[in-house]
Short mmCIF file of C-alpha atoms in Angstrom, two decimals:
data_model
loop_
_atom_site.label_atom_id
_atom_site.label_comp_id
_atom_site.label_asym_id
_atom_site.label_seq_id
_atom_site.Cartn_x
_atom_site.Cartn_y
_atom_site.Cartn_z
CA MET A 1 -38.27 -46.92 44.64
CA ILE A 2 -41.02 -44.87 46.34
CA ASN A 3 -41.43 -45.81 50.31
CA ILE A 4 -44.74 -47.98 50.25
CA LYS A 5 -44.72 -47.61 54.00
CA GLN A 6 -44.41 -43.87 53.76
CA LEU A 7 -47.13 -43.67 51.21
CA ARG A 8 -49.48 -45.84 53.41
CA GLU A 9 -48.98 -43.67 56.55
CA SER A 10 -48.85 -40.26 54.83
CA PRO A 11 -50.74 -40.63 51.70
CA GLU A 12 -51.51 -36.72 51.29
CA LYS A 13 -47.98 -35.73 51.69
CA VAL A 14 -46.65 -38.01 48.99
CA ARG A 15 -49.48 -36.75 46.70
CA VAL A 16 -48.56 -33.14 47.31
CA ALA A 17 -44.86 -33.89 46.79
CA LEU A 18 -45.49 -35.95 43.62
CA THR A 19 -47.75 -33.36 42.19
CA ARG A 20 -44.98 -30.89 42.18
CA ARG A 21 -43.17 -33.28 39.73
CA ASP A 22 -46.04 -34.59 37.54
CA PRO A 23 -49.72 -35.00 38.55
CA ALA A 24 -49.99 -37.73 35.95
CA HIS A 25 -48.36 -40.35 38.48
CA LEU A 26 -51.27 -39.83 41.13
CA GLU A 27 -53.32 -42.47 39.48
CA THR A 28 -50.36 -44.97 40.02
CA LEU A 29 -50.22 -43.84 43.72
CA ASP A 30 -54.02 -44.94 43.99
CA ARG A 31 -53.17 -48.29 42.48
CA ILE A 32 -50.15 -48.83 44.72
CA LEU A 33 -52.36 -48.31 47.71
CA ARG A 34 -55.00 -50.63 46.42
CA LEU A 35 -52.49 -53.29 45.78
CA ASP A 36 -50.87 -52.75 49.17
CA GLU A 37 -54.08 -53.11 51.12
CA SER A 38 -54.99 -56.30 49.08
CA ARG A 39 -51.79 -57.73 49.89
CA ARG A 40 -52.16 -56.90 53.55
CA GLU A 41 -55.55 -58.51 53.56
CA LEU A 42 -54.22 -61.63 52.00
CA LEU A 43 -51.38 -61.87 54.58
CA ALA A 44 -53.73 -61.48 57.48
CA LYS A 45 -56.14 -64.12 56.08
CA VAL A 46 -53.33 -66.50 55.29
CA GLU A 47 -51.92 -66.16 58.67
CA GLN A 48 -55.06 -66.85 60.34
CA LEU A 49 -55.52 -69.94 58.36
CA LYS A 50 -51.83 -71.17 59.14
CA ALA A 51 -52.73 -70.54 62.91
CA ARG A 52 -55.93 -72.62 62.48
CA ARG A 53 -53.83 -75.48 60.57
CA ASN A 54 -51.31 -75.44 63.38
CA LYS A 55 -53.95 -76.01 65.88
CA SER A 56 -55.75 -78.67 63.98
CA SER A 57 -52.33 -80.40 63.43
CA GLU A 58 -51.92 -80.53 67.23
CA GLU A 59 -55.33 -81.95 67.73
CA VAL A 60 -54.62 -84.55 65.04
CA ALA A 61 -51.59 -85.64 67.08
CA ARG A 62 -53.38 -85.71 70.22
CA LEU A 63 -56.10 -87.83 68.73
CA LYS A 64 -53.67 -90.26 67.08
CA LYS A 65 -51.77 -90.53 70.33
CA SER A 66 -55.00 -91.62 72.06
CA ASN A 67 -55.96 -93.85 69.25
CA GLU A 68 -59.02 -91.78 68.45
CA ASP A 69 -60.38 -91.11 64.86
CA ALA A 70 -58.81 -88.20 63.21
CA SER A 71 -59.94 -88.57 59.61
CA VAL A 72 -62.34 -85.41 59.87
CA LEU A 73 -59.48 -83.30 61.05
CA LEU A 74 -57.19 -84.72 58.40
CA ALA A 75 -59.62 -83.87 55.61
CA GLU A 76 -59.99 -80.37 56.87
CA LEU A 77 -56.09 -80.01 57.08
CA ARG A 78 -55.82 -81.14 53.57
CA ASP A 79 -58.44 -78.51 52.49
CA LEU A 80 -56.63 -75.83 54.61
CA SER A 81 -53.45 -76.55 52.98
CA GLY A 82 -54.94 -76.16 49.59
CA THR A 83 -56.42 -72.83 50.52
CA ILE A 84 -53.19 -71.71 51.87
CA LYS A 85 -51.25 -72.59 48.92
CA ASN A 86 -53.67 -70.68 46.67
CA ILE A 87 -53.59 -67.55 48.89
CA ASP A 88 -49.74 -67.83 48.99
CA GLN A 89 -49.63 -67.87 45.29
CA GLU A 90 -52.14 -64.93 45.23
CA VAL A 91 -49.96 -63.02 47.65
CA ARG A 92 -46.87 -63.51 45.30
CA SER A 93 -48.90 -62.38 42.23
CA VAL A 94 -50.10 -59.13 43.99
CA ASP A 95 -46.61 -58.60 45.52
CA ALA A 96 -45.01 -58.75 41.91
CA GLU A 97 -47.66 -56.42 40.50
CA LEU A 98 -47.15 -53.99 43.43
CA GLN A 99 -43.31 -53.97 42.92
CA GLN A 100 -43.70 -53.41 39.07
CA THR A 101 -46.25 -50.65 39.75
CA ALA A 102 -43.92 -49.05 42.45
CA LEU A 103 -40.90 -48.88 39.81
CA GLN A 104 -43.01 -46.62 37.61
CA VAL A 105 -43.36 -43.84 40.39
CA PRO A 106 -40.39 -41.26 40.26
CA ASN A 107 -38.64 -40.08 43.47
CA LEU A 108 -40.17 -37.25 45.49
CA PRO A 109 -38.52 -33.90 45.35
CA LEU A 110 -37.18 -32.34 48.29
CA GLU A 111 -39.18 -29.31 49.79
CA GLU A 112 -36.46 -26.83 49.00
CA LEU A 113 -36.73 -27.30 45.16
CA PRO A 114 -38.62 -24.32 43.33
CA ASP A 115 -41.88 -25.27 41.85
CA GLY A 116 -42.26 -25.30 38.01
CA GLY A 117 -40.57 -26.77 34.97
CA ALA A 118 -37.48 -26.37 32.88
CA GLU A 119 -37.55 -22.59 32.86
CA ASP A 120 -38.05 -22.23 36.64
CA TYR A 121 -34.58 -22.98 37.84
CA GLU A 122 -32.76 -20.83 40.47
CA VAL A 123 -29.21 -19.73 39.86
CA VAL A 124 -27.35 -20.38 43.10
CA LYS A 125 -23.97 -19.45 42.36
CA ALA A 126 -21.65 -18.26 39.50
CA TRP A 127 -17.85 -18.44 38.91
CA GLY A 128 -15.86 -16.20 36.42
CA GLU A 129 -16.99 -13.97 33.69
CA PRO A 130 -18.47 -15.16 30.34
CA SER A 131 -15.80 -14.95 27.58
CA THR A 132 -15.81 -11.93 25.14
CA HIS A 133 -13.78 -11.73 22.02
CA GLU A 134 -12.91 -8.73 19.79
CA PHE A 135 -13.43 -10.98 16.79
CA GLU A 136 -16.25 -13.19 15.99
CA ALA A 137 -15.92 -16.26 17.90
CA ARG A 138 -16.04 -19.56 15.89
CA PRO A 139 -18.03 -22.55 17.07
CA HIS A 140 -16.27 -25.66 18.16
CA TRP A 141 -17.02 -27.76 15.05
CA GLU A 142 -15.26 -25.17 12.81
CA LEU A 143 -12.46 -24.83 15.30
CA GLY A 144 -12.11 -28.50 15.63
CA GLU A 145 -12.03 -29.08 11.70
CA ALA A 146 -9.26 -26.24 11.30
CA LEU A 147 -7.20 -27.58 14.16
CA GLY A 148 -7.54 -31.12 12.71
CA ILE A 149 -8.70 -32.57 15.92
CA LEU A 150 -12.18 -33.31 15.15
CA ASP A 151 -13.53 -35.19 12.29
CA LEU A 152 -17.33 -35.33 12.31
CA PRO A 153 -17.84 -36.66 8.77
CA ARG A 154 -15.55 -39.74 9.17
CA GLY A 155 -17.26 -40.57 12.55
CA ALA A 156 -20.58 -40.46 10.78
CA THR A 157 -19.11 -42.68 8.07
CA ILE A 158 -17.85 -45.22 10.78
CA SER A 159 -20.85 -45.42 13.04
CA GLY A 160 -23.61 -42.60 12.17
CA SER A 161 -24.33 -39.13 13.19
CA GLY A 162 -23.75 -38.45 16.77
CA PHE A 163 -20.43 -40.55 16.92
CA PRO A 164 -17.52 -38.18 16.81
CA LEU A 165 -14.10 -39.06 15.79
CA PHE A 166 -11.21 -37.36 17.73
CA VAL A 167 -7.86 -37.17 15.82
CA GLY A 168 -4.34 -36.57 16.98
CA MET A 169 -4.29 -33.78 19.57
CA GLY A 170 -8.13 -34.11 19.88
CA ALA A 171 -7.64 -37.70 20.90
CA ARG A 172 -4.67 -36.51 23.34
CA LEU A 173 -7.06 -33.60 24.68
CA GLY A 174 -9.72 -36.02 25.59
CA ARG A 175 -7.11 -38.35 27.41
CA SER A 176 -5.53 -35.47 29.23
CA LEU A 177 -8.71 -34.06 30.46
CA VAL A 178 -9.64 -37.45 31.93
CA ASN A 179 -6.09 -38.01 33.56
CA LEU A 180 -6.58 -34.40 35.13
CA MET A 181 -10.00 -35.14 36.48
CA LEU A 182 -9.13 -38.51 37.81
CA ASP A 183 -5.93 -37.38 39.49
CA VAL A 184 -7.78 -34.42 41.26
CA HIS A 185 -10.52 -36.55 42.54
CA ILE A 186 -8.29 -39.39 43.81
CA ARG A 187 -5.43 -37.23 45.01
CA ASP A 188 -7.20 -34.21 46.47
CA HIS A 189 -10.70 -35.43 47.13
CA GLY A 190 -10.02 -38.93 48.26
CA TYR A 191 -12.05 -40.97 45.75
CA LEU A 192 -11.46 -44.57 45.19
CA GLU A 193 -10.98 -45.18 41.47
CA VAL A 194 -12.72 -48.11 39.85
CA ALA A 195 -12.97 -49.44 36.21
CA PRO A 196 -16.35 -50.83 35.98
CA PRO A 197 -17.87 -53.12 33.20
CA LEU A 198 -19.33 -51.13 30.26
CA LEU A 199 -22.26 -53.57 29.90
CA VAL A 200 -24.85 -53.99 32.82
CA ASN A 201 -27.71 -56.26 33.30
CA GLU A 202 -31.38 -55.37 33.75
CA ASP A 203 -31.20 -55.52 37.61
CA SER A 204 -28.37 -53.03 37.52
CA ALA A 205 -30.41 -50.78 35.23
CA LEU A 206 -33.46 -51.09 37.47
CA GLY A 207 -31.28 -50.34 40.59
CA THR A 208 -30.40 -46.90 39.59
CA GLY A 209 -33.62 -45.89 37.85
CA GLN A 210 -32.78 -46.11 34.27
CA LEU A 211 -35.27 -48.81 33.76
CA PRO A 212 -38.14 -48.68 33.04
CA ASP A 213 -38.03 -44.82 32.70
CA LEU A 214 -35.13 -44.34 30.12
CA GLU A 215 -35.27 -47.75 28.38
CA ASN A 216 -35.68 -45.92 25.02
CA ASN A 217 -32.47 -43.85 25.54
CA MET A 218 -30.45 -47.14 26.19
CA TYR A 219 -28.46 -49.37 23.80
CA VAL A 220 -29.26 -53.09 24.49
CA THR A 221 -27.38 -56.01 23.09
CA ARG A 222 -28.91 -59.26 21.61
CA ASP A 223 -28.32 -61.15 25.12
CA GLY A 224 -30.13 -58.43 27.10
CA LEU A 225 -27.18 -56.43 28.42
CA TYR A 226 -27.18 -52.66 28.27
CA LEU A 227 -24.47 -50.34 27.31
CA VAL A 228 -23.72 -47.94 30.37
CA PRO A 229 -25.43 -44.47 29.76
CA THR A 230 -23.39 -43.35 32.59
CA ALA A 231 -20.65 -44.90 35.09
CA GLU A 232 -23.54 -44.15 37.90
CA VAL A 233 -25.20 -47.31 36.87
CA PRO A 234 -22.23 -49.93 37.31
CA VAL A 235 -20.78 -48.03 40.20
CA THR A 236 -23.77 -47.49 42.24
CA ASN A 237 -24.46 -51.25 41.85
CA ILE A 238 -21.04 -52.20 43.46
CA HIS A 239 -22.85 -52.76 46.71
CA ARG A 240 -26.26 -53.79 45.47
CA ASN A 241 -27.93 -56.42 47.87
CA GLU A 242 -25.27 -55.77 50.62
CA ILE A 243 -25.55 -54.68 54.35
CA LEU A 244 -22.58 -52.32 54.99
CA ALA A 245 -21.06 -51.57 58.20
CA ALA A 246 -21.61 -47.96 59.39
CA ASP A 247 -17.86 -47.35 59.53
CA MET A 248 -17.53 -48.14 55.86
CA LEU A 249 -19.56 -44.89 55.12
CA PRO A 250 -19.28 -42.71 53.27
CA ARG A 251 -18.01 -44.58 50.25
CA SER A 252 -16.73 -42.38 47.45
CA PHE A 253 -15.93 -43.76 43.97
CA VAL A 254 -14.61 -42.12 40.81
CA ALA A 255 -14.78 -43.94 37.25
CA TYR A 256 -13.99 -43.05 33.86
CA THR A 257 -16.08 -44.68 31.09
CA PRO A 258 -17.40 -44.10 27.59
CA CYS A 259 -20.95 -43.44 27.77
CA PHE A 260 -23.70 -44.51 25.34
CA ARG A 261 -27.06 -42.86 24.75
CA ARG A 262 -29.58 -43.25 21.96
CA GLU A 263 -30.89 -39.57 22.92
CA ALA A 264 -34.47 -41.01 21.79
CA GLY A 265 -36.66 -37.94 20.97
CA ALA A 266 -33.85 -35.43 20.81
CA HIS A 267 -33.52 -35.24 17.05
CA GLY A 268 -33.16 -31.75 15.76
CA ALA A 269 -31.73 -30.40 18.98
CA ASP A 270 -28.19 -29.28 19.11
CA THR A 271 -27.24 -31.43 16.29
CA ARG A 272 -24.22 -29.44 15.10
CA GLY A 273 -20.86 -30.38 16.71
CA ILE A 274 -20.56 -32.31 19.73
CA ILE A 275 -23.12 -30.83 21.99
CA ARG A 276 -25.53 -33.61 21.86
CA VAL A 277 -23.81 -36.99 20.76
CA HIS A 278 -24.57 -40.83 21.30
CA GLN A 279 -21.08 -41.80 22.45
CA PHE A 280 -19.01 -39.66 24.87
CA ASP A 281 -16.42 -40.04 27.57
CA LYS A 282 -17.13 -38.88 31.16
CA VAL A 283 -15.63 -39.14 34.71
CA GLU A 284 -18.40 -39.74 37.18
CA LEU A 285 -18.37 -39.41 40.92
CA VAL A 286 -20.51 -41.60 43.15
CA ARG A 287 -20.96 -41.29 46.89
CA ILE A 288 -22.94 -43.60 49.27
CA CYS A 289 -23.60 -42.37 52.63
CA ARG A 290 -25.81 -42.40 55.96
CA GLN A 291 -29.15 -40.91 55.55
CA GLU A 292 -28.52 -37.99 57.87
CA ASP A 293 -25.39 -37.08 55.99
CA SER A 294 -26.76 -36.75 52.33
CA PRO A 295 -27.36 -32.91 52.51
CA ALA A 296 -23.71 -32.23 53.31
CA GLU A 297 -22.60 -34.92 50.86
CA LEU A 298 -24.36 -33.20 48.02
CA GLU A 299 -22.71 -29.83 48.50
CA LEU A 300 -19.28 -31.65 48.89
CA LEU A 301 -20.04 -33.36 45.56
CA LEU A 302 -20.82 -30.12 43.88
CA GLU A 303 -17.58 -28.49 45.23
CA HIS A 304 -15.54 -31.39 43.72
CA ALA A 305 -17.20 -31.10 40.18
CA GLU A 306 -16.71 -27.28 40.59
CA LYS A 307 -13.09 -27.55 41.35
CA ILE A 308 -12.21 -29.02 37.82
CA LEU A 309 -14.01 -26.18 36.01
CA GLN A 310 -12.06 -23.64 38.24
CA MET A 311 -8.73 -25.49 37.33
CA LEU A 312 -9.60 -25.11 33.51
CA GLU A 313 -10.65 -21.57 34.10
CA LEU A 314 -13.99 -22.02 32.54
CA PRO A 315 -16.58 -19.45 33.69
CA TYR A 316 -19.73 -21.43 35.08
CA ARG A 317 -23.03 -21.18 36.99
CA VAL A 318 -24.70 -23.55 39.13
CA ILE A 319 -28.53 -23.87 38.88
CA LEU A 320 -30.91 -25.61 41.35
CA LEU A 321 -33.57 -27.52 39.16
CA ALA A 322 -37.27 -27.07 39.61
CA ALA A 323 -39.28 -29.94 41.19
CA GLY A 324 -40.84 -30.56 37.76
CA ASP A 325 -37.45 -30.66 35.97
CA ILE A 326 -35.34 -33.28 37.82
CA GLY A 327 -34.51 -36.77 36.60
CA PHE A 328 -36.80 -39.71 37.43
CA ALA A 329 -34.56 -40.99 40.34
CA SER A 330 -33.49 -37.59 41.78
CA ALA A 331 -34.68 -35.86 44.85
CA LYS A 332 -32.62 -32.74 44.25
CA THR A 333 -30.34 -31.83 41.43
CA TYR A 334 -27.82 -28.94 40.66
CA ASP A 335 -26.75 -28.50 37.02
CA ILE A 336 -23.43 -26.92 36.23
CA GLU A 337 -23.52 -24.99 33.09
CA VAL A 338 -20.39 -23.43 31.38
CA TRP A 339 -20.44 -20.58 29.04
CA ALA A 340 -19.38 -21.37 25.40
CA ALA A 341 -18.61 -18.24 23.33
CA GLY A 342 -18.67 -19.84 19.87
CA VAL A 343 -22.26 -21.22 20.19
CA GLY A 344 -23.20 -18.35 22.57
CA LYS A 345 -25.14 -20.34 25.18
CA TRP A 346 -24.72 -22.04 28.65
CA LEU A 347 -24.05 -25.58 28.24
CA GLU A 348 -24.69 -28.12 30.94
CA VAL A 349 -21.34 -30.00 31.88
CA SER A 350 -22.67 -31.77 34.94
CA SER A 351 -25.69 -32.87 37.04
CA VAL A 352 -24.97 -33.39 40.59
CA SER A 353 -27.85 -35.12 42.39
CA THR A 354 -28.97 -36.83 45.62
CA PHE A 355 -31.45 -39.77 45.22
CA THR A 356 -32.12 -40.06 48.97
CA ASP A 357 -32.97 -43.74 49.55
CA PHE A 358 -34.68 -44.01 46.22
CA GLN A 359 -31.97 -46.08 44.37
CA ALA A 360 -30.90 -47.98 47.67
CA ARG A 361 -34.38 -49.37 47.85
CA ARG A 362 -34.34 -50.74 44.38
CA ALA A 363 -30.87 -51.88 44.51
CA ASN A 364 -31.14 -53.00 48.19
CA ILE A 365 -28.18 -51.26 49.59
CA ARG A 366 -28.51 -51.00 53.27
CA TYR A 367 -26.28 -50.37 56.27
CA ARG A 368 -26.16 -50.87 60.13
CA ALA A 369 -25.86 -47.98 62.26
CA GLU A 370 -24.87 -50.27 65.16
CA PRO A 371 -23.51 -53.87 64.91
CA ASN A 372 -26.77 -55.42 66.12
CA SER A 373 -29.25 -52.85 64.80
CA LYS A 374 -31.76 -53.32 62.27
CA PRO A 375 -30.25 -52.39 58.84
CA ASP A 376 -31.61 -49.19 57.16
CA PHE A 377 -31.19 -47.95 53.63
CA VAL A 378 -28.30 -45.79 52.47
CA HIS A 379 -28.45 -42.44 50.53
CA THR A 380 -26.85 -42.36 47.11
CA LEU A 381 -25.49 -39.45 45.22
CA ASN A 382 -23.54 -38.80 42.07
CA GLY A 383 -22.32 -36.02 39.80
CA SER A 384 -20.32 -35.69 36.48
CA ALA A 385 -16.93 -34.24 37.01
CA LEU A 386 -16.96 -33.98 34.10
CA ALA A 387 -18.48 -34.88 30.85
CA LEU A 388 -15.85 -34.48 28.08
CA PRO A 389 -17.75 -32.92 25.06
CA ARG A 390 -19.13 -30.16 26.87
CA THR A 391 -15.94 -29.47 28.73
CA MET A 392 -13.95 -29.52 25.39
CA ILE A 393 -16.47 -27.20 23.72
CA PRO A 394 -15.86 -24.06 25.81
CA LEU A 395 -12.18 -24.96 26.07
CA LEU A 396 -11.89 -24.37 22.47
CA GLU A 397 -14.52 -21.60 21.94
CA ASN A 398 -13.51 -19.63 25.09
CA ASN A 399 -9.82 -19.72 24.36
CA GLN A 400 -9.61 -19.36 20.60
CA GLN A 401 -7.23 -16.62 19.50
CA PRO A 402 -7.20 -14.30 16.21
CA ASP A 403 -4.66 -16.45 14.56
CA GLY A 404 -6.84 -19.60 14.91
CA SER A 405 -5.00 -21.09 17.65
CA VAL A 406 -6.25 -22.12 21.16
CA GLN A 407 -4.66 -21.21 24.34
CA VAL A 408 -4.55 -24.20 26.79
CA PRO A 409 -5.19 -23.56 30.48
CA VAL A 410 -2.09 -23.81 32.72
CA ALA A 411 -3.58 -26.85 34.74
CA LEU A 412 -4.22 -28.65 31.55
CA ALA A 413 -1.06 -27.88 29.56
CA GLU A 414 1.05 -29.97 31.92
CA TYR A 415 -0.99 -32.96 30.95
CA LEU A 416 -1.22 -32.16 27.13
CA GLY A 417 2.36 -31.16 26.84
CA THR A 418 1.74 -27.90 25.22
CA ASP A 419 0.03 -24.55 26.14
CA ARG A 420 -1.45 -23.94 22.61
CA LEU A 421 -3.26 -25.91 19.92
CA THR A 422 -2.53 -24.62 16.52
CA PRO A 423 -3.96 -25.20 12.89
CA ASP A 424 -0.98 -27.12 11.71
CA GLY A 425 -1.10 -29.34 14.87
CA ALA A 426 2.31 -28.03 16.20
CA ALA A 427 2.82 -26.70 19.73
#
C-alpha cells in the first residue's frame, strides 16, 4: 500500500514517480489527499470536543459534590456525546474509504528503473549462447507428443485448454526439476522449505497485491477462497499482522506449489503448447528483510534463481523492466528469459522483484530494530526459481537430437534417472 504520510509530505515527488508508471493513477492520488485531509480535520474536531467533554465532566462532578445544580451541563454533555459519536462514525467511514482508495494505487518504481513500457527494458547480463541446430528445431509440443510425455488433447478433455497433462517421463521430469530446485535452495542457499495452503482468503490476496488489481486472473471458490496464482501469496502472509524481532531477519522461504491463473485477456497469445497455461508448477523464493538490506537481498535472490538455470545449462538473459512495465506491487523487477530454440524466442522463466514496504503495509508485517523501539515495516521480495513449463520448454527444444531424442543435462540426469529421453520412452 502506498505510504500516505509520504504522499502528504512529498506529494510532488510521489506524483512524479507514479507518472512513470501510469499517469491515470494521479486522480486517485488527489482523492487520497482529500480524504486524508478530511480525516485529519475530523480527528482534530473530535479531539477538541472530547477535551471539552472531559472538562465539563469535571465541572459536573464539582457541582454535584457541592450540591449545586448541574442539569445544564448534563444536557450539554449529552449533546456533546451524541456529536462525538456521530463524528467518530464519520471518521470510520472516511477511514474505510481512504483505505479502499489507497489499495488501488500501485507501488512507486525505484529511481534506477528505465522510463517507458514493455519494449524499454535494459539487458543487464547474459549467460551462455542461444542454441543452434544443424537441423530444423522442433517446438516442444511436437517433441512432447513424439516422446510420449505431453498429452495436450487429453488435458483439454479433462479440464479445458491450458491444462496440460504430463505422462510417464514427462511427469517424472517435472517432479525431478522440483526436487533439484528445492534441494539447491535448501542445501546451498539456506532457505526454509514450507508447504503452504493452496487456497487463500481475501486478506492474504490483498496483502500481496493480487487484489484488487489481479482479481480477474484468479480462480475463486464458492466460499470466497482463492486458488493460489503463486506461492508468493501464502508464503508472504506467513507473518501477516506480526512484529518480528530484528534478529529474525532476513527470513527466507522456499515453496513448491501448483499455481492457477485464468490469464484473463491473454487469449490468442502463445496458445500452442505450454508457454501460457492455466495450471503449472513452480518453486518460489520469498525473502523478508530490513529496509536497508533490500537492495542487496534483491541481487542475492537473482543469483539464486540464475544458479538453477546454470545447472541446467540453459542460456538466459536478465532484463531490468522499465517503470511502466513492472507489476502492480513491484518497485523493481528483473525478468530472467531463457532462449528456446524450437519456438525461436526468449521466454520469461522467472520474475525477481522487490516490493519495498508496499506488501508489508498491506499485510501489516513489521519488525523492531531494537527491543523497545517503534516497529517499522519490513521489505518483502520474491522470485520464481523456477516456473516449470517455461523451464521444460527450452530443456526439450535446446537439447533435441537429430534422432528425435532429448539430451538431459548432467545435474538433472541424477534426479531423472537417465541422461536421455527417447521416443519409445526408454533411457
